[in-house]
């Protein structure tokens, strides 16, 4: 299986995962309080500078961002239709900046570290009887872990369409992707139950 984590030894890899997640949360709040295009553009430049220093080759780094940036492009299109130009541009810049910072954190933090931090942060809620912290950590770890798998399946479906000369449409690519993803989810749930993890 693939992972979004980059095995490198940069200063960002050495920062505590808790600190990175805390800074990311704070940046998310700050970005959505800023309405200045200039400031958001600076945030994008800083986010891009950090992301491209995670140890990923430039081509691979751009390939990872492509699906998310395409989704943001769709959001931008709807924003231009239903909102004033300034609001649409600000929304897109916020999302791009947040994606770059989040991608940097994901690339420099291992899955196990993510799970440990999420479990620790959810511990107070477990003491209140609201949830099980370990389940939340496992769920977040599985989501992060399987993102590259889902992207690879999407690319495989597109390539299969192109090889058969079939026009690529959302309906013809999304439906098989959802079916394959749900099948994998069932297999993972069965494996978790077989190991008795949720009973613990």
Short mmCIF file of N, CA, C and O in Angstrom, two decimals, residues 1-5 21 106 109-119 133-150 188 192:
data_model
loop_
_atom_site.label_atom_id
_atom_site.label_comp_id
_atom_site.label_asym_id
_atom_site.label_seq_id
_atom_site.Cartn_x
_atom_site.Cartn_y
_atom_site.Cartn_z
N UNK A 1 0.82 -1.19 0.00
CA UNK A 1 0.00 0.00 0.00
C UNK A 1 0.86 1.25 0.00
O UNK A 1 1.94 1.29 0.56
N UNK A 2 0.32 2.30 -0.60
CA UNK A 2 1.02 3.56 -0.62
C UNK A 2 0.65 4.37 0.61
O UNK A 2 -0.29 4.07 1.34
N UNK A 3 1.36 5.43 0.84
CA UNK A 3 1.06 6.34 1.93
C UNK A 3 1.38 7.76 1.48
O UNK A 3 2.22 7.97 0.62
N UNK A 4 0.70 8.71 2.09
CA UNK A 4 0.96 10.12 1.76
C UNK A 4 2.20 10.63 2.48
O UNK A 4 2.70 11.71 2.15
N UNK A 5 2.68 9.88 3.46
CA UNK A 5 3.86 10.31 4.21
C UNK A 5 5.12 10.17 3.36
O UNK A 5 5.30 9.19 2.64
N UNK A 21 -0.33 19.79 13.92
CA UNK A 21 -1.79 19.76 13.82
C UNK A 21 -2.41 21.00 14.45
O UNK A 21 -3.40 21.55 13.94
N UNK A 106 0.55 16.46 6.16
CA UNK A 106 0.34 15.05 5.85
C UNK A 106 1.61 14.39 5.34
O UNK A 106 1.92 13.25 5.70
N UNK A 109 4.17 13.83 8.37
CA UNK A 109 3.70 13.16 9.59
C UNK A 109 3.27 11.74 9.24
O UNK A 109 2.46 11.54 8.33
N UNK A 110 3.80 10.77 9.93
CA UNK A 110 3.46 9.38 9.64
C UNK A 110 2.04 9.06 10.10
O UNK A 110 1.46 9.75 10.94
N UNK A 111 1.47 7.99 9.55
CA UNK A 111 0.12 7.58 9.89
C UNK A 111 0.02 7.24 11.38
O UNK A 111 -0.94 7.60 12.06
N UNK A 112 1.01 6.53 11.89
CA UNK A 112 0.97 6.14 13.30
C UNK A 112 1.00 7.36 14.20
O UNK A 112 0.32 7.41 15.24
N UNK A 113 1.78 8.38 13.81
CA UNK A 113 1.82 9.62 14.60
C UNK A 113 0.48 10.34 14.56
O UNK A 113 0.01 10.86 15.58
N UNK A 114 -0.14 10.36 13.38
CA UNK A 114 -1.49 10.93 13.27
C UNK A 114 -2.45 10.24 14.22
O UNK A 114 -3.19 10.87 14.97
N UNK A 115 -2.45 8.91 14.18
CA UNK A 115 -3.38 8.15 15.00
C UNK A 115 -3.14 8.38 16.48
O UNK A 115 -4.09 8.54 17.26
N UNK A 116 -1.87 8.42 16.88
CA UNK A 116 -1.55 8.64 18.30
C UNK A 116 -2.03 10.02 18.76
O UNK A 116 -2.60 10.15 19.86
N UNK A 117 -1.82 11.04 17.93
CA UNK A 117 -2.21 12.40 18.33
C UNK A 117 -3.73 12.55 18.36
O UNK A 117 -4.28 13.17 19.28
N UNK A 118 -4.42 12.02 17.36
CA UNK A 118 -5.88 12.10 17.34
C UNK A 118 -6.47 11.35 18.53
O UNK A 118 -7.42 11.82 19.18
N UNK A 119 -5.90 10.20 18.84
CA UNK A 119 -6.37 9.43 19.99
C UNK A 119 -6.17 10.20 21.29
O UNK A 119 -7.06 10.24 22.15
N UNK A 133 -11.78 7.00 22.09
CA UNK A 133 -10.68 7.73 21.45
C UNK A 133 -9.93 6.87 20.45
O UNK A 133 -9.55 7.34 19.37
N UNK A 134 -9.73 5.59 20.77
CA UNK A 134 -8.99 4.71 19.87
C UNK A 134 -9.72 4.53 18.54
O UNK A 134 -9.10 4.43 17.48
N UNK A 135 -11.07 4.50 18.60
CA UNK A 135 -11.85 4.36 17.37
C UNK A 135 -11.68 5.58 16.47
O UNK A 135 -11.59 5.46 15.24
N UNK A 136 -11.66 6.77 17.07
CA UNK A 136 -11.48 7.99 16.30
C UNK A 136 -10.10 8.01 15.66
O UNK A 136 -9.94 8.35 14.48
N UNK A 137 -9.08 7.64 16.43
CA UNK A 137 -7.73 7.60 15.88
C UNK A 137 -7.61 6.61 14.74
O UNK A 137 -6.98 6.89 13.72
N UNK A 138 -8.24 5.44 14.90
CA UNK A 138 -8.21 4.43 13.85
C UNK A 138 -8.92 4.93 12.59
O UNK A 138 -8.43 4.74 11.47
N UNK A 139 -10.08 5.57 12.78
CA UNK A 139 -10.84 6.06 11.63
C UNK A 139 -10.05 7.10 10.85
O UNK A 139 -9.98 7.05 9.62
N UNK A 140 -9.44 8.05 11.55
CA UNK A 140 -8.65 9.09 10.88
C UNK A 140 -7.45 8.46 10.17
O UNK A 140 -7.12 8.81 9.03
N UNK A 141 -6.80 7.52 10.83
CA UNK A 141 -5.65 6.86 10.22
C UNK A 141 -6.02 6.11 8.95
O UNK A 141 -5.29 6.16 7.96
N UNK A 142 -7.18 5.45 8.97
CA UNK A 142 -7.62 4.72 7.78
C UNK A 142 -7.94 5.67 6.63
O UNK A 142 -7.62 5.39 5.47
N UNK A 143 -8.58 6.79 6.95
CA UNK A 143 -8.91 7.77 5.90
C UNK A 143 -7.65 8.29 5.23
O UNK A 143 -7.53 8.30 4.00
N UNK A 144 -6.69 8.70 6.05
CA UNK A 144 -5.44 9.24 5.49
C UNK A 144 -4.68 8.16 4.72
O UNK A 144 -4.12 8.41 3.66
N UNK A 145 -4.73 6.95 5.25
CA UNK A 145 -3.98 5.86 4.63
C UNK A 145 -4.53 5.48 3.25
O UNK A 145 -3.77 5.14 2.34
N UNK A 146 -5.85 5.57 3.09
CA UNK A 146 -6.46 5.07 1.87
C UNK A 146 -6.71 6.14 0.82
O UNK A 146 -7.19 5.83 -0.27
N UNK A 147 -6.39 7.39 1.11
CA UNK A 147 -6.54 8.43 0.10
C UNK A 147 -5.72 8.12 -1.16
O UNK A 147 -6.25 8.18 -2.28
N UNK A 148 -4.42 7.78 -1.03
CA UNK A 148 -3.67 7.46 -2.26
C UNK A 148 -4.20 6.25 -2.99
O UNK A 148 -4.13 6.18 -4.22
N UNK A 149 -4.77 5.27 -2.27
CA UNK A 149 -5.35 4.10 -2.92
C UNK A 149 -6.55 4.50 -3.77
O UNK A 149 -6.73 4.02 -4.89
N UNK A 150 -7.39 5.37 -3.23
CA UNK A 150 -8.57 5.82 -3.97
C UNK A 150 -8.15 6.61 -5.21
O UNK A 150 -8.72 6.45 -6.30
N UNK A 188 -12.03 -4.13 4.87
CA UNK A 188 -11.29 -3.60 6.02
C UNK A 188 -12.08 -3.79 7.30
O UNK A 188 -11.54 -4.19 8.34
N UNK A 192 -10.96 -5.85 10.58
CA UNK A 192 -10.93 -5.26 11.92
C UNK A 192 -11.73 -6.11 12.90
O UNK A 192 -11.29 -6.39 14.03
#
